[in-house]
XYZ file of C-alpha atoms in Angstrom:
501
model
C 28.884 -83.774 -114.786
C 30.132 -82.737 -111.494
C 34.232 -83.253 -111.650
C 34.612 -83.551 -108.100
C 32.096 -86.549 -106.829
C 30.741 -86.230 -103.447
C 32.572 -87.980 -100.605
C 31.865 -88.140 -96.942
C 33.872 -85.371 -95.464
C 35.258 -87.506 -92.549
C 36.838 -90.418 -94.391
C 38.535 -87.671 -96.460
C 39.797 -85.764 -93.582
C 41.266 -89.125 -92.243
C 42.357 -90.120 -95.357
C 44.037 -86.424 -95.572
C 45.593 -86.103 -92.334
C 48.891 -87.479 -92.350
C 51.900 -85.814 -94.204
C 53.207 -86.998 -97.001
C 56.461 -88.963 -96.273
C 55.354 -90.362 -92.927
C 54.967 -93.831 -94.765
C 56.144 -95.042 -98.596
C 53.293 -97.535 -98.420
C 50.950 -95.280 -97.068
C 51.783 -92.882 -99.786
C 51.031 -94.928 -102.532
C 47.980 -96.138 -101.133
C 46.710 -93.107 -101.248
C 47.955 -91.689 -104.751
C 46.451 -94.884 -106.102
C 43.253 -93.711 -104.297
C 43.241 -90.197 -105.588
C 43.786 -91.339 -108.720
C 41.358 -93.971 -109.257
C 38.438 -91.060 -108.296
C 39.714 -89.084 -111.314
C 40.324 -92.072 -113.268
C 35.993 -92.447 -112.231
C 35.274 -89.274 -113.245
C 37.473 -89.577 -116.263
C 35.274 -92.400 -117.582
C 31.841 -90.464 -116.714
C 33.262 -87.091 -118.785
C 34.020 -90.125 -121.660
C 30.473 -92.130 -121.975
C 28.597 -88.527 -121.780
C 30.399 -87.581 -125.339
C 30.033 -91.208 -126.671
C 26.828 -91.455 -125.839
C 25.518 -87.386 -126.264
C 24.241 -88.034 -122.956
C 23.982 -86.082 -119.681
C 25.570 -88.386 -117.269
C 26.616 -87.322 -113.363
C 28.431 -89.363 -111.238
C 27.376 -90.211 -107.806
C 28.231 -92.222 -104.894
C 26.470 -93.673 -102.094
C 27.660 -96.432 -99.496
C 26.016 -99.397 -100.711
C 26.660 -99.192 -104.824
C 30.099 -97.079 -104.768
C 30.288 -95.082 -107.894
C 27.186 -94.874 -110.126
C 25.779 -92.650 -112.843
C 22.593 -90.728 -113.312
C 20.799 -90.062 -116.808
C 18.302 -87.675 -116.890
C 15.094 -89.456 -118.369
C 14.341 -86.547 -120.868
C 17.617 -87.670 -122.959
C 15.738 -90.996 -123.281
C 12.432 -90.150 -124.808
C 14.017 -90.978 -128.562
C 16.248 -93.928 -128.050
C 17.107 -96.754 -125.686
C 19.319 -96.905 -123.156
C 22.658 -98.051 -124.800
C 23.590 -101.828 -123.645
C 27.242 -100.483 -122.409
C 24.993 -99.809 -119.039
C 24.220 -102.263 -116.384
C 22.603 -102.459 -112.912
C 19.698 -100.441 -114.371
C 17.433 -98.527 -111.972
C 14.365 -96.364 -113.045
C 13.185 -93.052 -110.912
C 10.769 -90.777 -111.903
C 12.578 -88.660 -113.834
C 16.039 -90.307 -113.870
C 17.884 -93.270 -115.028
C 20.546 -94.620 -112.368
C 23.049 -96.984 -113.749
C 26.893 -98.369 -114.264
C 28.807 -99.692 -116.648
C 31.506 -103.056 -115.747
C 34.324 -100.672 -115.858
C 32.920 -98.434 -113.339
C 32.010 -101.489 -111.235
C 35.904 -102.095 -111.010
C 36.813 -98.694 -110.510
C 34.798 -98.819 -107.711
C 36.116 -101.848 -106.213
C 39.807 -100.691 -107.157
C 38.838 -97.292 -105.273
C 37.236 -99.442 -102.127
C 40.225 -101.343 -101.526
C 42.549 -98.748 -101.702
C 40.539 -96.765 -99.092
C 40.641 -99.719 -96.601
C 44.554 -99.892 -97.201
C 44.913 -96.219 -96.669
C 43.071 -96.527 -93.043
C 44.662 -99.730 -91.915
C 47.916 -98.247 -92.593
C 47.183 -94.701 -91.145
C 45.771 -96.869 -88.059
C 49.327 -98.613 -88.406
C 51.034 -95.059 -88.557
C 49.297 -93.516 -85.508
C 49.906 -96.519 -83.282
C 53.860 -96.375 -83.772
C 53.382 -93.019 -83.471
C 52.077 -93.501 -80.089
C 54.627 -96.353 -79.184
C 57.319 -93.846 -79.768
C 56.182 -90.971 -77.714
C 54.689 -93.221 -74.853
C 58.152 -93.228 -72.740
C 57.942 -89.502 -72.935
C 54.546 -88.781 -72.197
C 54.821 -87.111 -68.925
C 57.681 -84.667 -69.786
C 55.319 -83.899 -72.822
C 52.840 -83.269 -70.181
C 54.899 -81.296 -67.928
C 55.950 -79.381 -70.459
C 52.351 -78.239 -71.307
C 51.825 -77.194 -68.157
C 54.836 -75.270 -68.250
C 53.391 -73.127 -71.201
C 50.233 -72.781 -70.178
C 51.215 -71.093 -66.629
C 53.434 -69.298 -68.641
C 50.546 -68.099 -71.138
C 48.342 -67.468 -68.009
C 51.005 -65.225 -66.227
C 52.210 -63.462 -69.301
C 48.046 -62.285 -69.770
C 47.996 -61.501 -65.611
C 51.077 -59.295 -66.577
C 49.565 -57.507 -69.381
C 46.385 -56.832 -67.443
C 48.487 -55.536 -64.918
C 50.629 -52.937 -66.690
C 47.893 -51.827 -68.963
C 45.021 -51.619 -66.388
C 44.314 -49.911 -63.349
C 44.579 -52.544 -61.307
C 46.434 -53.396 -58.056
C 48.036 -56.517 -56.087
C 45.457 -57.883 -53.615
C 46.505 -59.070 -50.214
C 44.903 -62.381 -48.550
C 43.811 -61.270 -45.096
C 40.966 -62.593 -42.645
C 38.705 -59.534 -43.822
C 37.517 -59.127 -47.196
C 37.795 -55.439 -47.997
C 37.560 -53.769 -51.355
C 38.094 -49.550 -52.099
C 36.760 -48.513 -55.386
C 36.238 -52.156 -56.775
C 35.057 -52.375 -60.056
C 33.600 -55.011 -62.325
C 36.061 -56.787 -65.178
C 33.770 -56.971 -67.679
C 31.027 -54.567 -67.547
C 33.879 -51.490 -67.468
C 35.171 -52.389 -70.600
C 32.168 -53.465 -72.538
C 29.925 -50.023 -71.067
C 31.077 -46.227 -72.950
C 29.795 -44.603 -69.826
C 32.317 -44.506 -67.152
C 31.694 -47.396 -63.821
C 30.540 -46.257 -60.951
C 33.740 -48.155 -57.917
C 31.987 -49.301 -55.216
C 33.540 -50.260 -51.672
C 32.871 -53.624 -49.768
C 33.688 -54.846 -46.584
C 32.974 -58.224 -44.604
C 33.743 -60.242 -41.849
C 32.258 -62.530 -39.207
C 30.443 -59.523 -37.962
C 29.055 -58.545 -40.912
C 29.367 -61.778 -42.586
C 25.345 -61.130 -44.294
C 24.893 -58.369 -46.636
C 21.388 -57.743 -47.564
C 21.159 -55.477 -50.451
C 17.820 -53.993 -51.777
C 17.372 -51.282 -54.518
C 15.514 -50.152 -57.650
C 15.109 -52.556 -60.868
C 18.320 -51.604 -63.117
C 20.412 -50.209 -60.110
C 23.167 -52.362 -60.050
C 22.531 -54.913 -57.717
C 23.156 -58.251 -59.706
C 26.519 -56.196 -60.798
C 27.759 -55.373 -57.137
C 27.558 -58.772 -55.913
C 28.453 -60.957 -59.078
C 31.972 -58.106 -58.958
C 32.472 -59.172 -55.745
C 32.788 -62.790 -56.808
C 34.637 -62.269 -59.905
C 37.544 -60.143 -57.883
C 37.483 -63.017 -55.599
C 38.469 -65.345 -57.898
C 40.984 -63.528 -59.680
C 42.376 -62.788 -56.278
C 42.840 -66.281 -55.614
C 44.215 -67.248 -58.809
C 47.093 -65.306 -58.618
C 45.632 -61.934 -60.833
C 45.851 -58.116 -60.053
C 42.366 -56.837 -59.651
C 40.100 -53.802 -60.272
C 39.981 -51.700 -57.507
C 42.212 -49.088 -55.634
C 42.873 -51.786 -52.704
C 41.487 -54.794 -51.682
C 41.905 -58.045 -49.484
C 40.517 -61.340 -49.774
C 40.542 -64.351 -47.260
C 40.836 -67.309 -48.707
C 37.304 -69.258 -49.850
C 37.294 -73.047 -50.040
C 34.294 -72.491 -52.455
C 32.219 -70.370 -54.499
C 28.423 -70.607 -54.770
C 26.285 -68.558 -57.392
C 22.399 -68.555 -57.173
C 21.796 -65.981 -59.718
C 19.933 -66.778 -62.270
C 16.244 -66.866 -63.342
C 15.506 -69.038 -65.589
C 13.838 -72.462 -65.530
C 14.880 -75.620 -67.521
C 13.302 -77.365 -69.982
C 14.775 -80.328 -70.407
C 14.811 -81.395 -66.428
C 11.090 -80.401 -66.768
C 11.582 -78.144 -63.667
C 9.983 -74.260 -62.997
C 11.745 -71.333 -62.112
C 10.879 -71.549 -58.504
C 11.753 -75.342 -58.964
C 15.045 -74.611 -60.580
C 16.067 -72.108 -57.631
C 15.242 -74.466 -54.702
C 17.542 -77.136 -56.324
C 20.338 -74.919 -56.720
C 19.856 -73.634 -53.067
C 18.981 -77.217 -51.467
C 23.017 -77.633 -53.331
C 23.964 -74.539 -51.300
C 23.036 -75.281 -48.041
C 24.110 -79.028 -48.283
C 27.759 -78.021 -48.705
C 28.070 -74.413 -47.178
C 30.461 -73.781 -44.408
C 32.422 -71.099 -42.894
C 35.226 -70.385 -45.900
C 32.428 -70.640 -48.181
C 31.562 -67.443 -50.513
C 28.041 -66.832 -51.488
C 26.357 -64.744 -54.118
C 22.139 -64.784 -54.060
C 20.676 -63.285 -56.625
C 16.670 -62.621 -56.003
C 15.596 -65.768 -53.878
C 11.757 -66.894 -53.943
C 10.588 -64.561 -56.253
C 8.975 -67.593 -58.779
C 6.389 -68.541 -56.200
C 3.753 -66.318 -54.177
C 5.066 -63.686 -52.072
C 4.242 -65.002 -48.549
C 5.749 -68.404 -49.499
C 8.249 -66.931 -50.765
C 9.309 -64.485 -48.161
C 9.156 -67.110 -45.826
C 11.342 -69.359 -47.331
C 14.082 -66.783 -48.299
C 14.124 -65.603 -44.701
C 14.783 -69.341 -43.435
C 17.344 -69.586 -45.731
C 18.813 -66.447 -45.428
C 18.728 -67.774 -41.458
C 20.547 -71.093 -42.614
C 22.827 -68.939 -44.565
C 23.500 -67.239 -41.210
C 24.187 -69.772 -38.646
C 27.181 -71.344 -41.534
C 29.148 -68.474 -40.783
C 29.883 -67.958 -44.797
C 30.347 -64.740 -46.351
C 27.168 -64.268 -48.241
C 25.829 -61.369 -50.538
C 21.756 -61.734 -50.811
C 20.008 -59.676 -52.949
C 16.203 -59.296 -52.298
C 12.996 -56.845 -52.935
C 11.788 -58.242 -50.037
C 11.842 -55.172 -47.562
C 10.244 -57.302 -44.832
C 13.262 -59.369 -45.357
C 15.407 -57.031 -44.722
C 13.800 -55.559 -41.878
C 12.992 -58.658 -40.116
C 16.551 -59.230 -39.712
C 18.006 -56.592 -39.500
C 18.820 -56.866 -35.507
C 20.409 -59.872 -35.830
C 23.644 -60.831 -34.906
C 26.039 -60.816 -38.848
C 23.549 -59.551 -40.560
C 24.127 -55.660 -42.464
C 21.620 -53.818 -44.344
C 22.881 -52.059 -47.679
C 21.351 -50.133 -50.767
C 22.031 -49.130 -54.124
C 20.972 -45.579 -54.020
C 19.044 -44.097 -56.960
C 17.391 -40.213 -57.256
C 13.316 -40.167 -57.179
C 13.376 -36.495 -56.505
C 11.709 -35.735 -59.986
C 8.195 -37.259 -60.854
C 9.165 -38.459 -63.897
C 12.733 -39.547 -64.207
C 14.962 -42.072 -62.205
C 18.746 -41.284 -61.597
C 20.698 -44.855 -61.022
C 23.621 -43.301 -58.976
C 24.582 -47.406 -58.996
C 26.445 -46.134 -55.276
C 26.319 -48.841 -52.311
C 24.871 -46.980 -49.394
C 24.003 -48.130 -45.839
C 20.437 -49.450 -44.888
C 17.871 -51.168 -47.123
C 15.663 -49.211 -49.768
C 13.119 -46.284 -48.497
C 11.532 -46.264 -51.611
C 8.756 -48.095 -51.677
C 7.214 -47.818 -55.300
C 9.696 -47.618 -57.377
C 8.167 -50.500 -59.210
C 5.622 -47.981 -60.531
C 8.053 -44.971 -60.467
C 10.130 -47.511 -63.342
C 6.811 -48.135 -64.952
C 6.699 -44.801 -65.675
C 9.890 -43.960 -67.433
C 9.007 -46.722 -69.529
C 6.202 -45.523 -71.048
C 3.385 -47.125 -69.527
C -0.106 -45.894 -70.632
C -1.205 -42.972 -69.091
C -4.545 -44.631 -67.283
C -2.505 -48.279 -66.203
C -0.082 -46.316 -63.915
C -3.248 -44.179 -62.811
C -5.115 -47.716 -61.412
C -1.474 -48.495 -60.008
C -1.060 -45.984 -58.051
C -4.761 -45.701 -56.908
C -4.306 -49.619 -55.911
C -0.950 -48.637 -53.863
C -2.424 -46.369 -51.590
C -4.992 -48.317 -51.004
C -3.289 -51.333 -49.644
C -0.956 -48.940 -47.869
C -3.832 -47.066 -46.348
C -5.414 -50.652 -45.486
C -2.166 -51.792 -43.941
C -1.826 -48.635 -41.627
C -5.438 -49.075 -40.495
C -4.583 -52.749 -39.733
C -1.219 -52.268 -37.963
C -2.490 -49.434 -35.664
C -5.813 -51.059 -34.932
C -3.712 -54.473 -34.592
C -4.430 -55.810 -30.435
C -1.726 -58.695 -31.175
C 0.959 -56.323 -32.699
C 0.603 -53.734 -29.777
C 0.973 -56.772 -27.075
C 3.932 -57.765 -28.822
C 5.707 -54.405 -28.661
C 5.212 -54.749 -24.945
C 6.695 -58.320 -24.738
C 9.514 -57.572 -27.134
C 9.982 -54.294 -25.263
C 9.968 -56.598 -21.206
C 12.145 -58.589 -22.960
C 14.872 -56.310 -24.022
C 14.419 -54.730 -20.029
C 15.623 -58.198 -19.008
C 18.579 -58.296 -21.283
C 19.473 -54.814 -20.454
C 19.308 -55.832 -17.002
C 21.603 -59.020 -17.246
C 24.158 -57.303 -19.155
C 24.152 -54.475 -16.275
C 24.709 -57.209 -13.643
C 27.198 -58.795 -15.315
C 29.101 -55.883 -16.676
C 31.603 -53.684 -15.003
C 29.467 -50.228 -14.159
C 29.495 -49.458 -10.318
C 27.935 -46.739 -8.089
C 27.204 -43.498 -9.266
C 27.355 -44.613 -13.113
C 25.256 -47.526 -13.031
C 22.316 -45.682 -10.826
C 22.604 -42.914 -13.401
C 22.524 -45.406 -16.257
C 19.471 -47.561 -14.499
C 17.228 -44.419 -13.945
C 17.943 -43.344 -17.018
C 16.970 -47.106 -18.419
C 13.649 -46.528 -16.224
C 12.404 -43.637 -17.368
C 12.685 -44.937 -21.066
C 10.856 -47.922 -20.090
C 7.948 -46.175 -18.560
C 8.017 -43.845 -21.176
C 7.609 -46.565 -24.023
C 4.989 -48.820 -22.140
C 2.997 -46.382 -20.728
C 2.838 -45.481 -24.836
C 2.114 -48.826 -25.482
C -0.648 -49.546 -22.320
C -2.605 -45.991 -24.173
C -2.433 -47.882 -27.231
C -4.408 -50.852 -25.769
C -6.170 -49.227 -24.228
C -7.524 -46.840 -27.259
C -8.271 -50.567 -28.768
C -10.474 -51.515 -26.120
C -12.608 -48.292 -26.066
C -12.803 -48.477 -29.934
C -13.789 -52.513 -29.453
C -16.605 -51.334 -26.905
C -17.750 -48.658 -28.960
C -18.118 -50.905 -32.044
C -20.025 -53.172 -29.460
C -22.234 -50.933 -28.281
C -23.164 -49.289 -31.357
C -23.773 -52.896 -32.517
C -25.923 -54.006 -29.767
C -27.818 -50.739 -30.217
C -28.217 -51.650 -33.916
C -29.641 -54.890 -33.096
C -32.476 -53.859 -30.546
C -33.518 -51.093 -33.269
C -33.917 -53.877 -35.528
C -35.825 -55.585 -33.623
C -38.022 -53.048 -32.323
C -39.188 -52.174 -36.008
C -39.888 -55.479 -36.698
C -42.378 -56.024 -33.506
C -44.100 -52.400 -34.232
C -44.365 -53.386 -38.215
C -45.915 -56.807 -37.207
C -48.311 -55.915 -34.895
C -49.613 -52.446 -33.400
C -50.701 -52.187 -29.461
C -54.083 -51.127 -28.506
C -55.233 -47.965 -29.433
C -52.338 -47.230 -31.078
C -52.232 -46.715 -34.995
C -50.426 -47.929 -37.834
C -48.952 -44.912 -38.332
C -47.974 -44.387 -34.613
C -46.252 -47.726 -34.740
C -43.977 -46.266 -37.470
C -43.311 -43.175 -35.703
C -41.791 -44.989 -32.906
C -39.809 -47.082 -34.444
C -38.133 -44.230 -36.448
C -37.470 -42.633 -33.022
C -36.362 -46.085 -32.070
């Protein structure tokens, strides 16, 4: 028999809870409680020698204490009449006896005393304190800031970190991440970062593995601790400060909203750019990468042009080159890198530095593919597929009528701007003839590229006509000479001339 019978865990918590000496009542309540559960188990212990039985006591909701007889000990000899409230299993025999009925009942109501009074307890309790619940609160508050600043001290005067300042520029030498440089043996890589309205849209591109998720999500971490009063990791930094803080970063979908990856991202960014605005910082973490790659260049480029026009500080990591180099001219936007060494075949350095301009690079997809131990013949086909769609692309772009036609409008247009900005800027006489020849002789330099170019297009277009046309009257002439031969002219003739055809 078990000697401690099974109770719910909660009701004996809350019948546990209070401290002896709270209550008199309350304390006797609950000794009578504790003691009529031994007092139960007491009598089980008891009818098991009387009886040579094998009796354990249980309890459920419904019956309160009961016992169970293995059937086995009945095989020889009846159930003795001392037991009531008989119920048959398959291989037990649950039943009680009158004096476990009133233990039971004895145990029942002293539970329900114990919680009405603890109820009773807790409720003067709170009538006592209520007058003095707001210096109670205050003085949480108190230790908690006091907690918080005690920890920003620590940090402070046992790692190299420094005081921030709150500027209108967000600068940072030699910034570092929290986290990653004390959970990482190898030494961090500091990296510098630098924004304002003029370079308010950082594009960074790099290698898989090269730091870029790091870079930006440090960025936003110092920026917080900035805010809230910490030192932070870097050798100096300054931090205007953000209203909000917006993180599109990760890359997974969700289940239970029944949404995609792709779905999952849009949400989060549709958030974004409903409540962005000029004192808003912004951390993008590979945008449109769940759907196909046009789609999804186009739509990170008009939201990366949303992103723009709100004047926010915003990080934006992509492996969209295009992306990068679409916008690269315009007006907040900078270009940076996290540089990594491809000078060996078969290895990949992560220098995990920020460096100016977006990734030259261009396979390092399959140069990655490689250090991981690809087979041999996949990276082959890879690479064999990669120079063919790079070969096709060249052919296209430099054979390309519309792209040539709109170098020549882009460059007429950027004449005219030149030009306004020369009439109403300051440059007089000698200078500005100097500086408009010199203007001329780039344009006629550039176009007079460009009008070769077109003109290369046309001859090739007229040569691919020609050679057509000529293609289609051979054609034809072997299938009049084949059908029928002219007079006194042979079969055979008829073949001759239309292989000279």
């Amino acid at each position: 028999m078990s000697p401690n019978p099974l109770h719910h865990v909660v009701q004996l918590y809350y019948l546990l809870a209070y401290k002896a000496g709270v209550n008199g009542l309350l304390d006797v309540a609950r000794t009578s409680y504790k003691e009529g559960n031994t007092d139960a188990a007491q009598l089980a212990n008891n009818l098991g020698e009387t009886h040579s039985l094998s009796i354990n006591l249980k309890y459920d909701n419904s019956r309160q204490y009961f016992l169970q007889i293995p059937a086995s000990d009945l095989e020889d000899h009846a159930l003795p009449n001392i037991f009531i409230n008989v119920f048959r299993r398959k291989k037990f025999i649950e039943c009680q006896t009158l004096d476990l009925v009133k233990l039971s009942q004895k145990i029942l109501d002293s539970h329900l005393e114990v919680l009405q009074m603890s109820d009773r307890v807790v409720q003067e309790l709170i009538d006592t304190i209520r007058e003095d619940v707001a210096p109670l609160f205050r003085i949480s508050e108190g230790i908690a800031m006091l907690d918080m600043l005690a920890s920003f001290a620590h940090l402070a005067t046992t790692q190299d970190y420094i005081r921030p300042e709150l500027t209108a520029t967000l600068a940072i030498k030699n910034g570092r991440h929290p986290i990653r440089e004390k959970i990482h043996s190898d030494k961090f890589v500091p990296n510098d970062v630098y924004a304002t309205q003029q370079t308010r849209f950082q594009i960074i591109t790099g290698c898989n593995m090269s730091g870029k998720s790091t870079y930006i999500r440090s960025v936003a971490l110092m920026a917080v601790m900035a805010q809230i009063g910490s030192f932070v990791p870097a050798s100096y930094a300054s931090f205007p400060i953000h209203y909000q803080l917006f993180a599109r970063v990760s890359m997974d979908d969700s289940i239970e909203a029944n949404t995609s990856t792709f779905a999952a991202e849009m949400r989060e960014t549709a958030f974004i750019l409903g409540n962005i605005n000029n004192r808003s910082l912004v951390i993008v973490d590979e945008l449109g990468r769940g759907t196909s790659t046009r789609d999804g260049l186009c739509i990170a480029i008009a939201i990366a042009e949303a992103m723009i026009e709100s004047k926010a500080l915003v990080w934006f990591v992509t492996h969209f080159r295009d992306l990068a180099r679409f916008l690269a001219e315009r007006a907040g936007v900078v270009n940076l890198h996290l540089a990594v060494d491809m000078s060996s075949a078969d290895r990949m350095l992560m220098l995990y530095k920020i460096a100016s301009g977006y990734v030259q690079e261009e396979h390092y997809g399959i140069a990655l593919a490689k250090v991981m131990d690809l087979p041999p013949r996949v990276i082959e086909v890879a690479e064999e597929v990669s120079r063919a769609l790079k070969a096709s692309s060249e052919r296209n772009k430099k054979r390309c009528k519309t792209i040539v036609q709109a170098r020549r409008d882009r460059l007429l247009l950027g004449l005219r701007e030149q030009l306004r900005q020369a009439k109403e800027g300051n440059m007089q006489g000698e200078v500005l003839r100097n500086w408009l020849k010199k203007l001329q002789d780039e344009f006629v330099r550039r176009m007079s590229t460009l009008d070769e170019e077109l003109q290369q297009l046309d001859d090739e277009a007229g040569a691919r006509g020609a050679v057509t046309a000529s293609e289609a009257d051979a054609g034809r002439a072997i299938s009049v000479s084949s059908e029928a031969p002219s007079q006194g002219q042979s079969s055979s003739g008829a073949y001759e001339m239309s292989g000279a055809l």
